[in-house]
C-alpha cells in the first residue's frame, strides 16, 4: 500500500523512483526535486505553495492555460462512454471528428490524418510514410531525409536521426542511416548575407538544393523543417525562405514536411504555422498544443496526393500506435479547439505578439543579451560575453553561468522557462496563449534581475 501523498516526502520519492526525462539525476542526490502540484491560468504552484509564472507553457504545450475544468470534464465524460478502442481497422467518433476538423484547418489538400501520441512519433510516421510512398510509386531508391543543423525533431530512432544535435545522438548510435544536415536560419550568426535577410534566406534554402544534388535527387525522399526552429533558440525563417524551399522540393520530387510539433495550434497566432509563412507542405507533423496538454496526442497530416497510392488495392501502411487517436485525447482536443475558436486565442496572439517582442527587446540594454528572436508567443534570448564580437560562452561558462546560476535563479525568482545551450546559450520563452502585457512585464522584470546578476558573475 502506498503512502498518503499528503504526508510522504515527494522529493525523496521522486529521486528514488521517478527517472525524469532529459535530467542529470545526480544533481538531485542532495537537492530537492521541484514538484509542481497545481496550475491555474498562466501560473503553477509547487509542493511548498510557491507560485511561478509558467513561461514555457509546460513544454510549449498549455496553450489555453492551466486549470480548464471543462477539458477535464470532457475527458471524464468520454472515459465513461468509451475509454479506449484502437483505430487499427476500426474507428470511433471522437477520432473521426477530430480528423475532419484538422483536415479543415490544414492548408491545401492535406486531408488525411494519421494519429500518434506525440510529436516524435509523428515525425517517425512521416519519414516512414515518405519512404513507402516512393516505393509504391516506383522510386525505390528515395529514402534519405534532409534537416537542419541544431534542429530537434524527437527521440525515436528515426526522429533522432533527423535531429541535428550530435550530443543527443552520440549515446545511441548507430542510428537510422540516410539523414543529412544543412545550415539553419540563425541570421544572428550568419556566415554570409547577415545584413540582408532575403539574400540570407535564399542562401539557406539553396543549401538544401545543394545537398539534394550532392546526395542525388533519386535518393532523397523528404525535407523536415520547423517553421520556427526550436533548438538553438527560436530561429524564424528569413523572407522568401519557405517559398524557395517549396520550389526546390517540387523540382526534385522531394516531400516537404513541416514539423509543427511546437509551432502549430496558436503558438505563432495561426492554427498551423505554415499559414503564417505562406507555404503548403506535403505533410504536417503536430502534437503538444492540440489538447493544451490535457491529454497526449499527435498527428501527421498528409496530402491527398501522398496518401493516394495507400488507398489502392492491398497497399497498407504497416505502422501504428496503440494509443494513437485515443478516444479521450481526441475528445479533449476537440474541446480545446472549441476554446480556441470561442475565445479567439489565435487572434489574441496576433494582436499581442508585437507587444511581447517589444517587451523582451527592452533587455537589449543588458550587456549579456546578444539577440532577441522568434515569432508569435515563441521567443529565444541569446546570451553572449561580448555584444560587439558576439563571443559566446565556453563550456565551463555555460556550466557555471547558465546551469549553475541562471536556470536556478529564474525559477527561484518565480519564472519557469528554459535555459539551454543546445547550440549557443539561450533562454526560451513560450507562455500560454492567454498571456497579456502584465505577463510580458513580469517575464521581463524577472529576466532583468537574473541576467544582471549573471553578468556580474561572469
Coordinates of C-alpha atoms in Angstrom, one line a residue:
X1 CA 0.0 0.0 0.0
X2 CA 1.5 3.4 -1.0
X3 CA 1.9 6.2 1.5
X4 CA -0.5 9.1 1.7
X5 CA 0.6 11.7 -0.9
X6 CA -0.2 14.5 1.5
X7 CA 2.3 13.3 4.1
X8 CA 5.0 11.5 2.1
X9 CA 8.3 13.2 1.0
X10 CA 7.5 13.6 -2.7
X11 CA 11.0 14.9 -3.4
X12 CA 12.8 11.9 -1.9
X13 CA 10.4 9.5 -3.6
X14 CA 10.9 11.3 -6.9
X15 CA 14.7 10.8 -6.6
X16 CA 14.3 7.2 -5.6
X17 CA 11.8 6.1 -8.2
X18 CA 11.0 8.7 -10.9
X19 CA 13.5 8.7 -13.7
X20 CA 13.0 12.2 -15.0
X21 CA 13.4 12.9 -18.7
X22 CA 16.5 14.8 -20.1
X23 CA 17.6 15.1 -16.4
X24 CA 21.0 14.9 -14.8
X25 CA 19.7 12.7 -12.0
X26 CA 22.8 13.1 -9.8
X27 CA 22.0 16.8 -9.4
X28 CA 19.1 15.8 -7.1
X29 CA 21.0 13.4 -4.9
X30 CA 21.3 16.0 -2.2
X31 CA 18.9 18.6 -3.5
X32 CA 15.1 18.7 -3.5
X33 CA 13.3 17.8 -6.7
X34 CA 11.0 20.7 -7.8
X35 CA 7.5 19.2 -7.6
X36 CA 4.6 21.0 -9.3
X37 CA 1.2 20.2 -7.8
X38 CA -1.2 22.8 -9.3
X39 CA -1.8 25.1 -12.2
X40 CA -4.2 28.0 -13.0
X41 CA -4.2 30.3 -16.0
X42 CA -0.6 31.2 -16.7
X43 CA 0.7 30.1 -13.2
X44 CA 1.8 27.0 -11.5
X45 CA 2.4 26.1 -7.8
X46 CA 4.9 23.8 -6.2
X47 CA 4.5 21.4 -3.3
X48 CA 5.7 24.2 -0.9
X49 CA 3.0 26.5 -2.1
X50 CA 5.3 28.8 -4.1
X51 CA 3.8 30.4 -7.2
X52 CA 5.6 30.6 -10.6
X53 CA 4.8 32.1 -13.9
X54 CA 4.7 29.3 -16.5
X55 CA 6.9 31.0 -19.1
X56 CA 7.2 27.8 -21.2
X57 CA 3.5 26.7 -21.3
X58 CA 4.7 23.5 -19.6
X59 CA 6.8 22.4 -22.6
X60 CA 5.3 24.6 -25.4
X61 CA 2.0 22.8 -24.7
X62 CA -0.5 24.5 -22.4
X63 CA -1.9 26.9 -25.0
X64 CA -5.3 27.6 -23.3
X65 CA -3.8 27.8 -19.8
X66 CA -3.9 25.6 -16.7
X67 CA -7.0 24.7 -14.8
X68 CA -9.5 24.4 -17.6
X69 CA -12.3 22.5 -15.8
X70 CA -14.3 22.0 -19.0
X71 CA -11.4 20.0 -20.6
X72 CA -11.2 17.7 -17.5
X73 CA -15.0 17.3 -17.7
X74 CA -14.9 16.3 -21.4
X75 CA -12.2 13.7 -20.6
X76 CA -14.3 12.3 -17.8
X77 CA -17.4 12.0 -19.9
X78 CA -15.5 10.4 -22.8
X79 CA -13.8 7.9 -20.5
X80 CA -17.2 6.9 -19.1
X81 CA -18.6 6.4 -22.5
X82 CA -15.6 4.8 -24.3
X83 CA -12.3 4.9 -22.5
X84 CA -10.3 3.1 -25.2
X85 CA -10.6 1.5 -28.5
X86 CA -7.8 1.3 -31.2
X87 CA -8.1 2.7 -34.6
X88 CA -6.5 -0.4 -36.1
X89 CA -9.1 -1.1 -38.8
X90 CA -11.8 0.4 -36.6
X91 CA -13.0 4.0 -36.0
X92 CA -14.6 5.8 -33.1
X93 CA -16.5 9.1 -33.2
X94 CA -14.0 11.4 -31.5
X95 CA -11.1 10.4 -33.7
X96 CA -13.3 10.7 -36.8
X97 CA -14.5 14.2 -35.8
X98 CA -11.0 15.4 -34.9
X99 CA -9.5 14.1 -38.1
X100 CA -12.1 16.0 -40.1
X101 CA -11.5 19.2 -38.1
X102 CA -7.8 19.1 -38.5
X103 CA -8.2 18.5 -42.2
X104 CA -10.4 21.5 -42.4
X105 CA -7.8 23.6 -40.6
X106 CA -4.9 22.4 -42.7
X107 CA -3.9 24.1 -46.0
X108 CA -4.1 22.8 -49.5
X109 CA -5.1 19.2 -49.9
X110 CA -3.8 18.0 -46.6
X111 CA -6.9 15.9 -45.7
X112 CA -5.6 12.6 -44.3
X113 CA -4.8 12.4 -40.6
X114 CA -2.7 9.7 -39.0
X115 CA -2.8 9.9 -35.2
X116 CA 0.1 9.3 -32.9
X117 CA 0.6 10.0 -29.2
X118 CA 3.2 12.7 -29.6
X119 CA 5.4 14.8 -31.9
X120 CA 8.4 12.4 -32.1
X121 CA 6.1 9.6 -33.2
X122 CA 4.5 11.9 -35.8
X123 CA 8.0 12.6 -37.2
X124 CA 8.8 8.9 -37.2
X125 CA 5.5 8.3 -39.0
X126 CA 6.2 11.0 -41.7
X127 CA 9.6 9.6 -42.6
X128 CA 8.3 6.0 -42.8
X129 CA 5.4 7.1 -44.9
X130 CA 7.7 9.1 -47.3
X131 CA 9.9 6.1 -47.8
X132 CA 7.0 3.8 -48.5
X133 CA 5.3 6.3 -50.7
X134 CA 8.2 6.4 -53.1
X135 CA 8.4 2.6 -53.1
X136 CA 4.7 2.4 -54.0
X137 CA 5.3 5.0 -56.8
X138 CA 8.2 3.1 -58.3
X139 CA 11.1 5.2 -57.0
X140 CA 12.7 2.6 -54.7
X141 CA 15.9 4.5 -54.1
X142 CA 14.4 7.6 -52.5
X143 CA 14.8 7.2 -48.7
X144 CA 17.1 9.9 -47.4
X145 CA 16.0 12.9 -45.4
X146 CA 17.4 16.4 -45.0
X147 CA 17.0 18.5 -41.9
X148 CA 18.8 21.4 -40.3
X149 CA 21.8 21.7 -38.0
X150 CA 20.9 22.1 -34.3
X151 CA 17.3 21.2 -35.0
X152 CA 15.4 18.9 -32.7
X153 CA 12.8 16.5 -34.1
X154 CA 12.3 13.9 -31.3
X155 CA 13.7 10.9 -29.6
X156 CA 12.6 7.7 -31.5
X157 CA 15.4 6.3 -33.6
X158 CA 14.3 7.8 -36.9
X159 CA 13.3 11.1 -35.4
X160 CA 16.6 11.2 -33.5
X161 CA 18.5 10.6 -36.8
X162 CA 16.7 13.6 -38.3
X163 CA 17.6 15.7 -35.2
X164 CA 20.7 17.9 -35.8
X165 CA 22.2 17.8 -32.3
X166 CA 25.2 15.5 -32.2
X167 CA 25.5 15.3 -28.4
X168 CA 21.9 14.0 -28.1
X169 CA 22.6 11.3 -30.7
X170 CA 26.0 10.0 -29.8
X171 CA 24.9 7.7 -26.9
X172 CA 22.5 5.9 -29.2
X173 CA 24.5 5.5 -32.4
X174 CA 24.4 3.9 -34.9
X175 CA 21.1 5.4 -35.8
X176 CA 18.9 5.1 -38.9
X177 CA 21.0 5.8 -42.0
X178 CA 20.2 8.4 -44.6
X179 CA 19.8 11.6 -42.5
X180 CA 21.7 14.6 -43.7
X181 CA 22.0 18.2 -42.4
X182 CA 22.1 21.7 -43.9
X183 CA 22.6 25.1 -42.2
X184 CA 19.7 26.6 -40.1
X185 CA 18.4 30.1 -40.4
X186 CA 20.2 31.8 -37.5
X187 CA 20.8 35.1 -39.1
X188 CA 22.4 36.5 -35.9
X189 CA 25.4 34.2 -36.7
X190 CA 25.0 34.2 -40.5
X191 CA 28.3 33.2 -42.3
X192 CA 27.0 35.2 -45.3
X193 CA 24.4 37.9 -46.0
X194 CA 24.0 38.8 -42.3
X195 CA 22.8 42.3 -43.3
X196 CA 20.3 41.1 -46.0
X197 CA 17.6 38.8 -44.6
X198 CA 16.2 38.0 -48.1
X199 CA 19.5 37.1 -49.6
X200 CA 20.4 35.0 -46.5
X201 CA 17.1 33.2 -46.8
X202 CA 17.8 32.4 -50.4
X203 CA 21.3 31.2 -49.4
X204 CA 19.9 28.9 -46.7
X205 CA 17.3 27.4 -48.9
X206 CA 19.8 26.9 -51.7
X207 CA 21.9 24.8 -49.3
X208 CA 19.0 22.3 -49.3
X209 CA 19.2 22.1 -53.1
X210 CA 23.0 21.6 -53.0
X211 CA 22.6 18.7 -50.5
X212 CA 19.9 17.1 -52.7
X213 CA 22.2 17.4 -55.7
X214 CA 25.2 16.1 -53.7
X215 CA 23.3 13.0 -52.4
X216 CA 21.4 12.5 -55.7
X217 CA 17.8 13.6 -56.2
X218 CA 16.9 9.9 -56.9
X219 CA 17.9 9.1 -53.3
X220 CA 16.2 11.9 -51.3
X221 CA 12.7 11.4 -50.1
X222 CA 11.9 14.4 -47.8
X223 CA 13.0 17.6 -46.1
X224 CA 12.0 18.2 -42.5
X225 CA 11.8 21.8 -41.3
X226 CA 10.2 23.5 -38.3
X227 CA 8.5 26.8 -39.2
X228 CA 10.4 28.4 -36.4
X229 CA 13.3 26.2 -35.3
X230 CA 13.2 25.4 -31.6
X231 CA 16.7 24.2 -30.6
X232 CA 19.3 26.9 -30.8
X233 CA 16.8 29.4 -29.6
X234 CA 13.8 30.2 -31.9
X235 CA 15.2 30.8 -35.4
X236 CA 12.4 32.3 -37.6
X237 CA 12.6 31.9 -41.4
X238 CA 14.0 34.8 -43.4
X239 CA 11.7 36.3 -46.0
X240 CA 11.2 34.0 -49.0
X241 CA 12.9 31.0 -47.4
X242 CA 10.0 28.6 -47.4
X243 CA 8.8 29.7 -50.9
X244 CA 12.3 28.8 -52.3
X245 CA 12.3 25.5 -50.3
X246 CA 8.9 24.6 -51.8
X247 CA 10.3 25.3 -55.3
X248 CA 13.3 23.1 -54.7
X249 CA 11.2 20.2 -53.3
X250 CA 8.9 20.4 -56.3
X251 CA 11.8 20.5 -58.7
X252 CA 13.4 17.3 -57.4
X253 CA 10.2 15.4 -56.3
X254 CA 11.1 15.6 -52.6
X255 CA 8.4 15.8 -49.9
X256 CA 8.4 18.9 -47.7
X257 CA 7.4 18.1 -44.1
X258 CA 6.5 21.0 -41.8
X259 CA 7.3 19.8 -38.3
X260 CA 4.9 21.9 -36.3
X261 CA 5.1 19.9 -33.0
X262 CA 5.7 23.3 -31.2
X263 CA 4.5 25.9 -33.7
X264 CA 1.0 24.6 -34.5
X265 CA -2.2 25.4 -32.6
X266 CA -1.7 29.1 -32.0
X267 CA 1.9 29.3 -30.9
X268 CA 2.5 31.8 -33.8
X269 CA -1.0 33.0 -34.0
X270 CA -2.3 30.6 -36.6
X271 CA -3.7 27.1 -36.3
X272 CA -0.9 25.8 -38.5
X273 CA 2.3 27.8 -38.7
X274 CA 2.9 27.1 -42.4
X275 CA -0.1 29.5 -42.9
X276 CA 1.9 32.2 -41.1
X277 CA 4.7 32.0 -43.6
X278 CA 2.6 31.2 -46.6
X279 CA 3.7 27.8 -47.8
X280 CA 1.9 24.5 -48.2
X281 CA 3.9 21.4 -47.2
X282 CA 3.2 17.8 -48.2
X283 CA 2.9 16.6 -44.6
X284 CA 2.4 18.5 -41.3
X285 CA 3.6 16.8 -38.0
X286 CA 1.9 18.2 -34.9
X287 CA 1.2 17.4 -31.2
X288 CA 1.6 19.4 -28.0
X289 CA -0.9 22.3 -28.2
X290 CA -3.6 20.2 -29.9
X291 CA -5.1 19.4 -26.4
X292 CA -3.3 22.2 -24.5
X293 CA -1.6 19.2 -22.7
X294 CA -4.7 18.0 -21.0
X295 CA -4.3 14.6 -22.7
X296 CA -1.5 13.3 -25.0
X297 CA -2.0 13.2 -28.8
X298 CA -0.1 13.9 -32.0
X299 CA -0.7 13.6 -35.7
X300 CA 0.8 13.5 -39.2
X301 CA -1.5 15.3 -41.6
X302 CA -0.9 14.1 -45.2
X303 CA -1.8 15.5 -48.6
X304 CA -4.3 13.5 -50.7
X305 CA -1.6 13.1 -53.4
X306 CA 0.8 11.4 -51.0
X307 CA -2.0 9.3 -49.5
X308 CA -3.4 8.2 -52.8
X309 CA -1.3 5.1 -53.5
X310 CA -2.0 3.8 -50.0
X311 CA -5.7 3.8 -50.8
X312 CA -5.3 1.3 -53.7
X313 CA -5.6 -2.5 -53.8
X314 CA -3.9 -4.3 -51.0
X315 CA -1.4 -1.5 -50.2
X316 CA -1.1 -0.9 -46.5
X317 CA 0.9 1.4 -44.3
X318 CA 2.2 -1.1 -41.8
X319 CA 2.6 1.3 -38.9
X320 CA 0.6 2.4 -35.9
X321 CA 0.5 3.1 -32.2
X322 CA -1.7 1.5 -29.5
X323 CA -2.8 4.9 -28.2
X324 CA -2.9 6.8 -31.4
X325 CA -6.2 8.7 -31.7
X326 CA -7.1 7.7 -28.2
X327 CA -10.9 8.4 -27.6
X328 CA -10.3 10.6 -24.5
X329 CA -7.4 12.6 -26.1
X330 CA -9.4 13.1 -29.3
X331 CA -12.4 14.4 -27.3
X332 CA -10.2 16.7 -25.3
X333 CA -8.6 18.0 -28.5
X334 CA -12.0 18.9 -29.9
X335 CA -13.0 20.7 -26.8
X336 CA -9.6 22.5 -26.7
X337 CA -10.1 23.7 -30.3
X338 CA -13.6 24.9 -29.3
X339 CA -11.9 27.1 -26.8
X340 CA -9.5 28.4 -29.5
X341 CA -12.5 29.5 -31.6
X342 CA -14.7 30.7 -28.8
X343 CA -12.1 32.8 -27.1
X344 CA -10.1 33.8 -30.3
X345 CA -6.8 32.6 -29.0
X346 CA -5.1 32.9 -32.4
X347 CA -6.4 36.5 -32.8
X348 CA -5.1 37.2 -29.3
X349 CA -1.6 36.1 -30.2
X350 CA -1.6 38.1 -33.4
X351 CA -2.8 41.2 -31.6
X352 CA -0.2 40.9 -28.8
X353 CA 2.9 39.4 -30.5
X354 CA 4.4 42.8 -31.2
X355 CA 4.0 43.8 -27.6
X356 CA 5.7 40.6 -26.4
X357 CA 8.6 41.2 -28.7
X358 CA 8.9 44.9 -27.7
X359 CA 8.9 44.0 -24.0
X360 CA 11.6 41.4 -24.4
X361 CA 13.7 43.7 -26.6
X362 CA 14.0 46.1 -23.6
X363 CA 16.6 43.6 -22.4
X364 CA 18.9 44.7 -25.2
X365 CA 20.3 47.3 -22.8
X366 CA 21.9 44.5 -20.8
X367 CA 25.5 43.6 -21.8
X368 CA 24.8 39.8 -21.6
X369 CA 21.9 39.9 -24.1
X370 CA 23.1 39.4 -27.7
X371 CA 19.9 38.7 -29.6
X372 CA 16.1 38.5 -29.2
X373 CA 14.4 36.5 -31.8
X374 CA 11.3 34.5 -32.6
X375 CA 7.7 34.9 -33.7
X376 CA 4.2 34.9 -32.1
X377 CA 4.4 33.8 -28.5
X378 CA 7.7 31.9 -29.1
X379 CA 11.0 33.7 -28.4
X380 CA 14.6 33.0 -27.6
X381 CA 17.1 35.3 -26.0
X382 CA 20.8 34.5 -26.8
X383 CA 23.4 35.3 -24.2
X384 CA 26.9 36.5 -25.1
X385 CA 30.1 37.6 -23.4
X386 CA 30.7 40.4 -25.9
X387 CA 27.8 42.2 -27.8
X388 CA 30.2 43.6 -30.4
X389 CA 32.0 40.4 -31.4
X390 CA 29.1 38.1 -30.4
X391 CA 31.5 35.9 -28.5
X392 CA 29.6 33.1 -26.8
X393 CA 30.2 31.3 -23.6
X394 CA 32.7 28.4 -23.5
X395 CA 31.6 25.0 -22.0
X396 CA 32.8 25.9 -18.5
X397 CA 31.0 29.2 -18.5
X398 CA 27.8 27.5 -19.7
X399 CA 28.1 25.1 -16.9
X400 CA 28.8 27.8 -14.3
X401 CA 26.6 30.6 -15.5
X402 CA 23.7 29.1 -17.5
X403 CA 23.2 25.9 -15.4
X404 CA 24.9 26.8 -12.2
X405 CA 23.1 30.2 -11.8
X406 CA 20.7 31.4 -14.5
X407 CA 18.4 28.3 -14.7
X408 CA 18.1 28.0 -10.9
X409 CA 17.8 31.8 -10.3
X410 CA 15.0 32.2 -12.8
X411 CA 12.9 29.5 -11.0
X412 CA 13.8 30.9 -7.6
X413 CA 12.6 34.3 -8.7
X414 CA 9.3 32.9 -9.9
X415 CA 9.7 32.2 -13.6
X416 CA 9.6 28.7 -15.1
X417 CA 11.3 28.7 -18.6
X418 CA 14.2 27.1 -20.3
X419 CA 17.9 28.0 -20.2
X420 CA 19.5 25.9 -22.9
X421 CA 22.9 25.5 -24.7
X422 CA 21.9 23.2 -27.5
X423 CA 23.8 25.4 -29.9
X424 CA 24.6 28.8 -28.3
X425 CA 23.3 29.7 -24.8
X426 CA 19.7 30.9 -24.9
X427 CA 16.7 31.4 -22.7
X428 CA 13.5 30.3 -24.3
X429 CA 10.0 31.7 -23.6
X430 CA 6.7 30.3 -24.7
X431 CA 3.9 31.4 -22.3
X432 CA 0.3 30.2 -22.5
X433 CA -1.6 31.9 -25.3
X434 CA -3.8 33.7 -22.7
X435 CA -0.7 35.8 -21.7
X436 CA -1.1 39.6 -21.9
X437 CA 1.0 42.7 -21.2
X438 CA 1.1 42.1 -17.5
X439 CA 2.6 38.6 -18.2
X440 CA 5.2 40.1 -20.5
X441 CA 6.2 42.7 -18.0
X442 CA 6.6 40.1 -15.3
X443 CA 8.8 37.9 -17.5
X444 CA 10.9 40.9 -18.5
X445 CA 11.3 42.0 -14.9
X446 CA 12.5 38.6 -13.6
X447 CA 14.8 38.2 -16.6
X448 CA 16.3 41.6 -16.0
X449 CA 17.1 40.8 -12.3
X450 CA 18.6 37.4 -13.0
X451 CA 20.6 38.4 -16.2
X452 CA 22.0 41.5 -14.5
X453 CA 23.4 39.3 -11.7
X454 CA 24.6 36.7 -14.2
X455 CA 26.7 39.3 -15.9
X456 CA 28.2 40.3 -12.5
X457 CA 29.2 36.7 -12.1
X458 CA 31.0 36.4 -15.5

